[in-house]
Coordinates of C-alpha atoms in Angstrom, one line a residue:
Chain A
M1 CA 86.2 -136.5 146.0
S2 CA 89.4 -134.7 145.3
V3 CA 90.1 -131.9 142.8
Q4 CA 93.2 -133.8 141.7
Y5 CA 92.9 -135.6 138.4
Q6 CA 92.2 -139.2 138.9
A7 CA 92.0 -141.9 136.3
I8 CA 88.7 -143.6 135.9
T9 CA 88.4 -146.5 138.3
W10 CA 86.8 -149.4 136.5
S11 CA 84.5 -151.1 138.9
R12 CA 82.8 -154.3 138.0
Q13 CA 79.5 -152.4 137.5
K14 CA 81.2 -150.0 135.0
K15 CA 82.8 -152.9 133.1
V16 CA 79.4 -154.7 132.8
Y17 CA 77.7 -151.5 131.7
D18 CA 80.4 -150.8 129.1
V19 CA 80.3 -154.3 127.7
L20 CA 76.5 -154.1 127.4
L21 CA 76.8 -150.7 125.8
A22 CA 79.5 -151.8 123.3
S23 CA 77.5 -155.0 122.5
G24 CA 74.3 -153.0 122.0
A25 CA 76.0 -150.5 119.7
A26 CA 77.8 -153.3 117.7
G27 CA 74.6 -155.3 117.4
F28 CA 72.6 -152.2 116.2
L29 CA 75.3 -151.5 113.6
G30 CA 75.4 -155.1 112.4
L31 CA 71.6 -155.4 112.2
F32 CA 71.2 -152.0 110.5
V33 CA 73.9 -152.8 107.8
A34 CA 72.4 -156.3 107.2
A35 CA 68.8 -155.0 106.9
G36 CA 70.0 -152.1 104.7
A37 CA 71.9 -154.5 102.4
V38 CA 68.7 -156.5 102.0
T39 CA 66.3 -153.6 101.5
H40 CA 68.7 -151.4 99.5
P41 CA 70.8 -153.7 97.5
E42 CA 72.1 -150.8 95.4
A43 CA 73.7 -149.1 98.4
T44 CA 77.4 -149.5 98.9
A45 CA 79.0 -150.8 102.1
E46 CA 80.3 -147.3 102.9
T47 CA 76.8 -145.7 102.5
L48 CA 75.3 -148.4 104.7
L49 CA 77.9 -147.9 107.4
I50 CA 77.5 -144.1 107.3
R51 CA 73.7 -144.5 107.7
A52 CA 74.1 -147.1 110.5
L53 CA 76.6 -145.0 112.5
G54 CA 74.4 -141.8 112.2
T55 CA 71.3 -143.7 113.2
C56 CA 73.0 -145.4 116.1
A57 CA 74.3 -142.2 117.5
F58 CA 70.9 -140.5 117.1
V59 CA 69.2 -143.3 118.9
M60 CA 71.8 -143.3 121.7
L61 CA 71.3 -139.5 122.1
H62 CA 67.5 -140.1 122.5
L63 CA 68.2 -142.7 125.2
I64 CA 70.6 -140.4 127.0
L65 CA 68.1 -137.5 126.9
C66 CA 65.3 -139.7 128.3
I67 CA 67.3 -141.0 131.3
G68 CA 67.4 -137.7 133.2
P69 CA 63.6 -136.9 133.2
L70 CA 62.7 -140.6 133.7
C71 CA 64.8 -140.6 136.9
R72 CA 63.0 -137.4 138.0
L73 CA 59.6 -139.1 137.4
D74 CA 60.4 -142.6 138.7
K75 CA 63.3 -143.7 141.0
R76 CA 63.3 -147.1 139.4
F77 CA 65.2 -145.7 136.4
L78 CA 68.1 -144.4 138.6
P79 CA 70.5 -147.3 137.8
L80 CA 70.5 -146.0 134.2
L81 CA 71.9 -142.7 135.4
Y82 CA 75.0 -144.0 137.1
N83 CA 77.2 -144.3 134.0
R84 CA 75.2 -142.1 131.6
R85 CA 78.5 -140.3 130.8
H86 CA 79.9 -143.5 129.3
M87 CA 77.0 -143.7 126.9
G88 CA 77.5 -140.0 126.1
V89 CA 81.1 -140.6 125.2
T90 CA 80.2 -143.7 123.2
M91 CA 77.5 -141.7 121.4
F92 CA 80.1 -138.9 120.5
L93 CA 82.6 -141.5 119.1
T94 CA 79.8 -143.1 117.0
A95 CA 78.7 -139.7 115.8
A96 CA 82.3 -138.7 115.0
A97 CA 82.8 -141.9 113.0
H98 CA 79.7 -141.0 111.1
G99 CA 81.0 -137.5 110.4
V100 CA 84.5 -138.7 109.4
F101 CA 83.2 -141.4 107.0
S102 CA 80.7 -138.9 105.5
I103 CA 83.4 -136.3 104.9
I104 CA 85.6 -139.0 103.3
Q105 CA 82.7 -140.2 101.2
F106 CA 81.2 -136.9 100.1
H107 CA 84.0 -134.3 100.3
S108 CA 87.4 -136.0 99.8
S109 CA 87.4 -136.7 96.1
G110 CA 87.8 -133.1 94.9
D111 CA 90.7 -130.6 94.9
E112 CA 89.2 -128.7 97.8
N113 CA 90.2 -129.4 101.4
P114 CA 87.4 -131.7 102.7
L115 CA 86.5 -129.4 105.6
V116 CA 86.4 -126.4 103.4
S117 CA 84.3 -128.3 100.9
L118 CA 81.9 -129.3 103.8
L119 CA 81.6 -125.7 104.9
S120 CA 81.3 -124.1 101.5
S121 CA 79.8 -126.6 99.0
N122 CA 76.2 -125.9 100.0
T123 CA 75.1 -122.4 100.9
R124 CA 71.4 -122.7 99.9
V125 CA 70.1 -121.5 103.3
N126 CA 66.9 -120.2 101.6
S127 CA 65.9 -123.6 100.4
L128 CA 64.2 -126.1 102.8
S129 CA 64.7 -129.2 100.6
A130 CA 68.4 -128.4 99.9
F131 CA 69.3 -126.8 103.2
P132 CA 73.0 -127.1 104.2
F133 CA 72.2 -129.8 106.7
Q134 CA 75.8 -131.1 107.0
Q135 CA 77.0 -127.9 108.6
L136 CA 74.3 -128.4 111.3
G137 CA 75.7 -131.9 112.0
L138 CA 79.3 -130.5 112.2
L139 CA 78.2 -127.8 114.7
A140 CA 76.4 -130.5 116.8
L141 CA 79.5 -132.7 116.7
L142 CA 81.6 -129.8 118.0
I143 CA 79.2 -129.4 120.9
L144 CA 79.2 -133.2 121.6
F145 CA 83.0 -133.1 121.5
L146 CA 83.1 -130.3 124.1
M147 CA 80.8 -132.3 126.4
A148 CA 82.7 -135.6 125.9
A149 CA 86.0 -133.9 126.6
T150 CA 84.7 -132.3 129.9
S151 CA 82.7 -135.4 131.1
H152 CA 85.4 -136.5 133.6
D153 CA 84.9 -135.6 137.3
F154 CA 88.1 -133.5 137.1
W155 CA 86.2 -130.9 135.0
L156 CA 83.1 -131.2 137.2
H157 CA 85.2 -130.2 140.2
T158 CA 87.2 -127.6 138.3
L159 CA 84.3 -125.9 136.8
T160 CA 82.0 -126.4 139.8
P161 CA 78.7 -128.4 139.4
P162 CA 76.4 -125.5 138.5
V163 CA 78.8 -124.3 135.7
W164 CA 79.4 -127.8 134.5
K165 CA 75.7 -128.6 134.4
R166 CA 74.9 -125.4 132.5
L167 CA 77.7 -126.3 130.1
H168 CA 76.3 -129.7 129.6
M169 CA 72.8 -128.3 128.9
L170 CA 74.3 -127.6 125.5
V171 CA 73.2 -131.1 124.7
Y172 CA 69.8 -129.7 124.1
A173 CA 71.2 -127.4 121.4
A174 CA 73.1 -130.3 120.0
Y175 CA 69.9 -132.3 119.9
G176 CA 68.0 -129.5 118.2
L177 CA 70.8 -129.2 115.6
L178 CA 70.7 -133.0 115.0
V179 CA 66.9 -133.1 114.6
A180 CA 67.3 -130.3 111.9
H181 CA 70.4 -132.2 110.4
V182 CA 68.2 -135.3 110.0
A183 CA 65.1 -133.5 108.9
F184 CA 66.9 -131.5 106.2
G185 CA 69.3 -134.3 105.3
A186 CA 68.3 -138.0 105.5
L187 CA 64.6 -137.4 105.6
Q188 CA 64.7 -135.4 102.4
S189 CA 65.9 -138.3 100.3
A190 CA 64.2 -141.1 102.2
A191 CA 61.8 -143.1 100.0
S192 CA 59.8 -144.3 103.0
V193 CA 57.8 -142.2 105.4
W194 CA 58.9 -144.2 108.4
P195 CA 62.1 -142.4 109.1
A196 CA 60.1 -139.1 109.4
V197 CA 57.5 -140.8 111.6
L198 CA 60.2 -142.3 113.9
T199 CA 62.0 -139.0 114.2
G200 CA 58.8 -137.3 115.1
A201 CA 58.0 -140.0 117.7
G202 CA 61.5 -139.6 119.2
L203 CA 61.1 -135.8 119.5
T204 CA 57.6 -136.3 121.1
I205 CA 59.0 -138.7 123.6
V206 CA 62.1 -136.7 124.5
A207 CA 60.2 -133.4 124.7
G208 CA 57.2 -134.9 126.5
L209 CA 59.4 -136.5 129.2
H210 CA 61.3 -133.3 129.7
L211 CA 58.2 -131.1 130.0
A212 CA 56.5 -133.6 132.3
A213 CA 59.6 -133.8 134.6
G214 CA 60.0 -130.0 134.5
I215 CA 56.4 -129.5 135.6
H216 CA 56.8 -132.2 138.2
E217 CA 59.9 -130.4 139.6
R218 CA 58.2 -127.0 139.6
R219 CA 55.3 -128.3 141.6
R220 CA 57.8 -129.8 144.2
D221 CA 59.4 -126.4 144.5
S222 CA 56.2 -124.8 145.8
P223 CA 57.1 -123.2 149.2
L224 CA 55.6 -124.5 152.4
P225 CA 53.1 -122.4 154.3
A226 CA 55.0 -120.1 156.6
R227 CA 54.3 -121.8 159.9
T228 CA 57.2 -120.6 162.1
H229 CA 58.2 -121.1 165.7
D230 CA 61.3 -119.5 167.1
G231 CA 62.5 -119.1 163.6
F232 CA 62.0 -122.8 162.8
V233 CA 59.7 -123.8 159.9
A234 CA 57.3 -126.8 160.1
A235 CA 58.6 -129.1 157.4
C236 CA 56.8 -132.5 157.7
E237 CA 55.3 -135.2 160.0
F238 CA 58.2 -137.0 161.8
D239 CA 56.3 -140.4 161.7
A240 CA 56.0 -140.1 158.0
I241 CA 59.7 -140.4 157.5
P242 CA 60.9 -144.0 157.1
E243 CA 64.0 -145.0 159.2
G244 CA 67.1 -144.4 157.1
R245 CA 65.2 -142.4 154.5
A246 CA 64.2 -138.8 154.0
T247 CA 61.4 -136.5 153.2
V248 CA 62.2 -133.4 151.0
A249 CA 60.7 -130.1 151.9
M250 CA 61.0 -126.6 150.6
I251 CA 62.5 -124.4 153.4
G252 CA 62.6 -120.9 152.1
A253 CA 63.9 -121.2 148.5
E254 CA 65.9 -124.4 149.2
R255 CA 65.0 -128.0 149.1
V256 CA 66.1 -129.7 152.4
A257 CA 66.3 -133.4 152.9
I258 CA 65.0 -134.4 156.4
F259 CA 66.4 -137.8 157.3
K260 CA 65.4 -140.1 160.1
H261 CA 68.6 -141.9 161.3
E262 CA 68.5 -144.1 164.4
G263 CA 65.2 -142.5 165.4
K264 CA 66.4 -138.9 165.2
P265 CA 65.7 -136.2 162.6
Y266 CA 68.6 -134.6 160.6
A267 CA 68.3 -132.0 158.0
I268 CA 70.8 -131.4 155.2
S269 CA 70.6 -129.8 151.8
N270 CA 69.0 -131.9 149.2
V271 CA 71.7 -131.0 146.7
C272 CA 74.7 -133.3 146.5
A273 CA 78.1 -131.6 146.3
H274 CA 79.2 -133.9 143.5
Q275 CA 76.7 -133.5 140.7
N276 CA 73.8 -131.8 142.4
G277 CA 72.0 -135.2 142.8
P278 CA 68.9 -135.4 145.0
L279 CA 70.3 -136.6 148.4
G280 CA 66.7 -136.8 149.8
E281 CA 66.1 -139.7 147.4
G282 CA 69.0 -141.6 148.9
R283 CA 69.3 -143.5 152.2
T284 CA 71.7 -143.8 155.1
I285 CA 74.4 -146.4 154.7
D286 CA 77.0 -147.0 157.4
G287 CA 75.7 -143.9 159.2
C288 CA 76.1 -141.6 156.2
V289 CA 73.5 -140.1 153.8
T290 CA 74.3 -141.7 150.5
C291 CA 73.5 -140.0 147.2
P292 CA 71.4 -142.1 144.9
W293 CA 73.2 -140.9 141.8
H294 CA 76.9 -141.8 142.4
G295 CA 77.1 -142.9 146.0
Y296 CA 78.7 -139.8 147.5
Q297 CA 78.3 -139.8 151.3
F298 CA 77.7 -137.1 153.9
R299 CA 77.2 -137.3 157.7
P300 CA 73.6 -136.4 158.5
D301 CA 74.5 -134.3 161.5
T302 CA 77.2 -132.1 160.0
G303 CA 76.7 -132.5 156.2
M304 CA 80.5 -133.4 155.9
S305 CA 81.9 -136.3 154.0
P306 CA 83.6 -139.0 156.1
P307 CA 87.4 -138.6 156.3
P308 CA 89.6 -138.4 154.3
F309 CA 87.1 -136.7 151.9
Q310 CA 86.4 -133.0 152.4
D311 CA 83.2 -132.4 150.5
R312 CA 80.3 -131.0 152.4
V313 CA 76.7 -129.9 152.0
P314 CA 74.8 -127.4 154.2
A315 CA 73.3 -128.9 157.4
Y316 CA 70.3 -127.4 159.2
R317 CA 69.2 -127.4 162.8
C318 CA 66.0 -129.3 163.3
R319 CA 63.8 -130.7 166.1
V320 CA 60.6 -132.6 166.7
D321 CA 57.7 -130.8 168.3
S322 CA 54.0 -132.0 168.4
G323 CA 54.8 -134.8 166.0
K324 CA 56.2 -132.3 163.4
V325 CA 59.8 -131.8 162.3
W326 CA 60.8 -128.1 162.5
V327 CA 63.8 -126.9 160.5
H328 CA 65.7 -123.7 160.9
P329 CA 66.2 -122.1 157.4
Q330 CA 69.7 -120.9 158.2
P331 CA 72.4 -123.6 157.6
V332 CA 74.7 -124.4 160.5
R333 CA 78.3 -123.3 160.2
H334 CA 80.9 -126.0 160.8
D335 CA 84.4 -124.7 160.9
G336 CA 86.4 -127.9 160.9
Chain B
M291 CA 70.8 -122.9 145.1
I292 CA 70.0 -124.9 142.0
R293 CA 66.3 -124.1 141.6
P294 CA 67.1 -121.6 138.8
L295 CA 69.0 -124.4 137.0
R296 CA 66.1 -126.9 137.4
H297 CA 63.7 -124.4 136.1
S298 CA 66.0 -123.5 133.1
H299 CA 65.6 -127.1 131.9
L300 CA 61.8 -126.6 131.7
R301 CA 62.1 -123.2 130.0
A302 CA 64.6 -124.7 127.5
W303 CA 62.1 -127.4 126.5
C304 CA 59.1 -125.0 126.4
V305 CA 61.0 -123.3 123.6
L306 CA 62.7 -126.3 122.0
A307 CA 59.7 -128.6 121.7
P308 CA 57.5 -126.4 119.6
F309 CA 60.5 -125.1 117.6
L310 CA 61.7 -128.5 116.7
A311 CA 58.2 -129.7 115.9
V312 CA 57.9 -126.8 113.4
V313 CA 61.3 -127.6 111.9
L314 CA 60.2 -131.3 111.4
V315 CA 56.9 -130.3 109.8
L316 CA 58.6 -127.8 107.5
A317 CA 61.2 -130.3 106.5
A318 CA 58.6 -133.0 105.9
S319 CA 56.5 -130.7 103.8
A320 CA 59.5 -129.8 101.7
R321 CA 60.5 -133.4 100.9
R322 CA 61.4 -134.0 97.4
D323 CA 60.2 -137.0 95.3
A324 CA 62.6 -139.7 96.3
T325 CA 62.1 -141.5 93.0
P326 CA 65.2 -141.0 90.8
V327 CA 64.7 -139.2 87.5
N328 CA 66.4 -142.2 85.9
P329 CA 65.8 -145.3 87.9
G330 CA 68.4 -147.2 86.0
V331 CA 71.2 -145.0 87.3
R332 CA 72.7 -145.8 90.7
W333 CA 74.8 -142.8 91.6
E334 CA 76.6 -144.8 94.2
R335 CA 77.9 -147.2 91.6
L336 CA 79.2 -144.4 89.4
P337 CA 83.0 -144.2 89.0

């Protein structure tokens, strides 16, 4: 929770995650190459490897893009979110290997510099079937590099979570470029219709999940009816909050997480100071509200992280009256 | 605080989803015949 650069600490969970990730990617590549060698005996090993790496990276990008909306729609998917950045970096490395091998295979045999050849050999932008798809892939790879390079918490703290998250929304642009890269590249020369069908299915799933999660979130952002008492807003029924858990309510324009801890109500911002995770979907552990995304902790009464950490989230005054929890929309100032 | 950011995800996909669907349909409709002109020639095996 410091702005100082810290090396990644490899917990057992991260090691297990990374081993499974590496095994899955290696297994995918092996199966793809083996199946390709059987179904396309004329293809060289280099070609099969290029196709395998590209397909593996594209599949991983689909998985990465599905995790976020799935977690918004169903908490049971949260464990997939914890180390999503590891999958992102793995996906970038796989995509980069695909790009490097493709440049070697298709652009390194001439007199021209391979990168110059990549950028200048096809300029038929007015042709759909011969569109310069490789440039689209290169642009997507540059975006993925930027995201992989800034994936460490150091950059999250340095850039601040809102800026970092906006920067990492560029993954949508990268995805769009890669769909076009595949559509105008691999699909153009594919003998079977299945690659096109699978690409369409992938796009439908990713877009459908994001739209569903976006509509779900927008509904949750509907403001509460303005029932006020001494400046306090009626937020929820106190008995409806389970012990150690929270109910999230819109107070003004903000989501506030109202926790019940040791029989008392506490209201803090629903937005974690680390990666803007939904604190209200977490629970209290050792007397602290614990974010469900990465385990950052905050005291429910002050919104401050336990010492020695110095992160904080806004805390709000609240009270119980007539069975309801009333929350004051102005955050409490804590100068210490 | 982050409501605009949350909503920007939805706006991005409202644009991206139909745009990419059109791209995919256009690309699929422009597919060339994958059968080689000379089936006996394997370009990957050429020196």
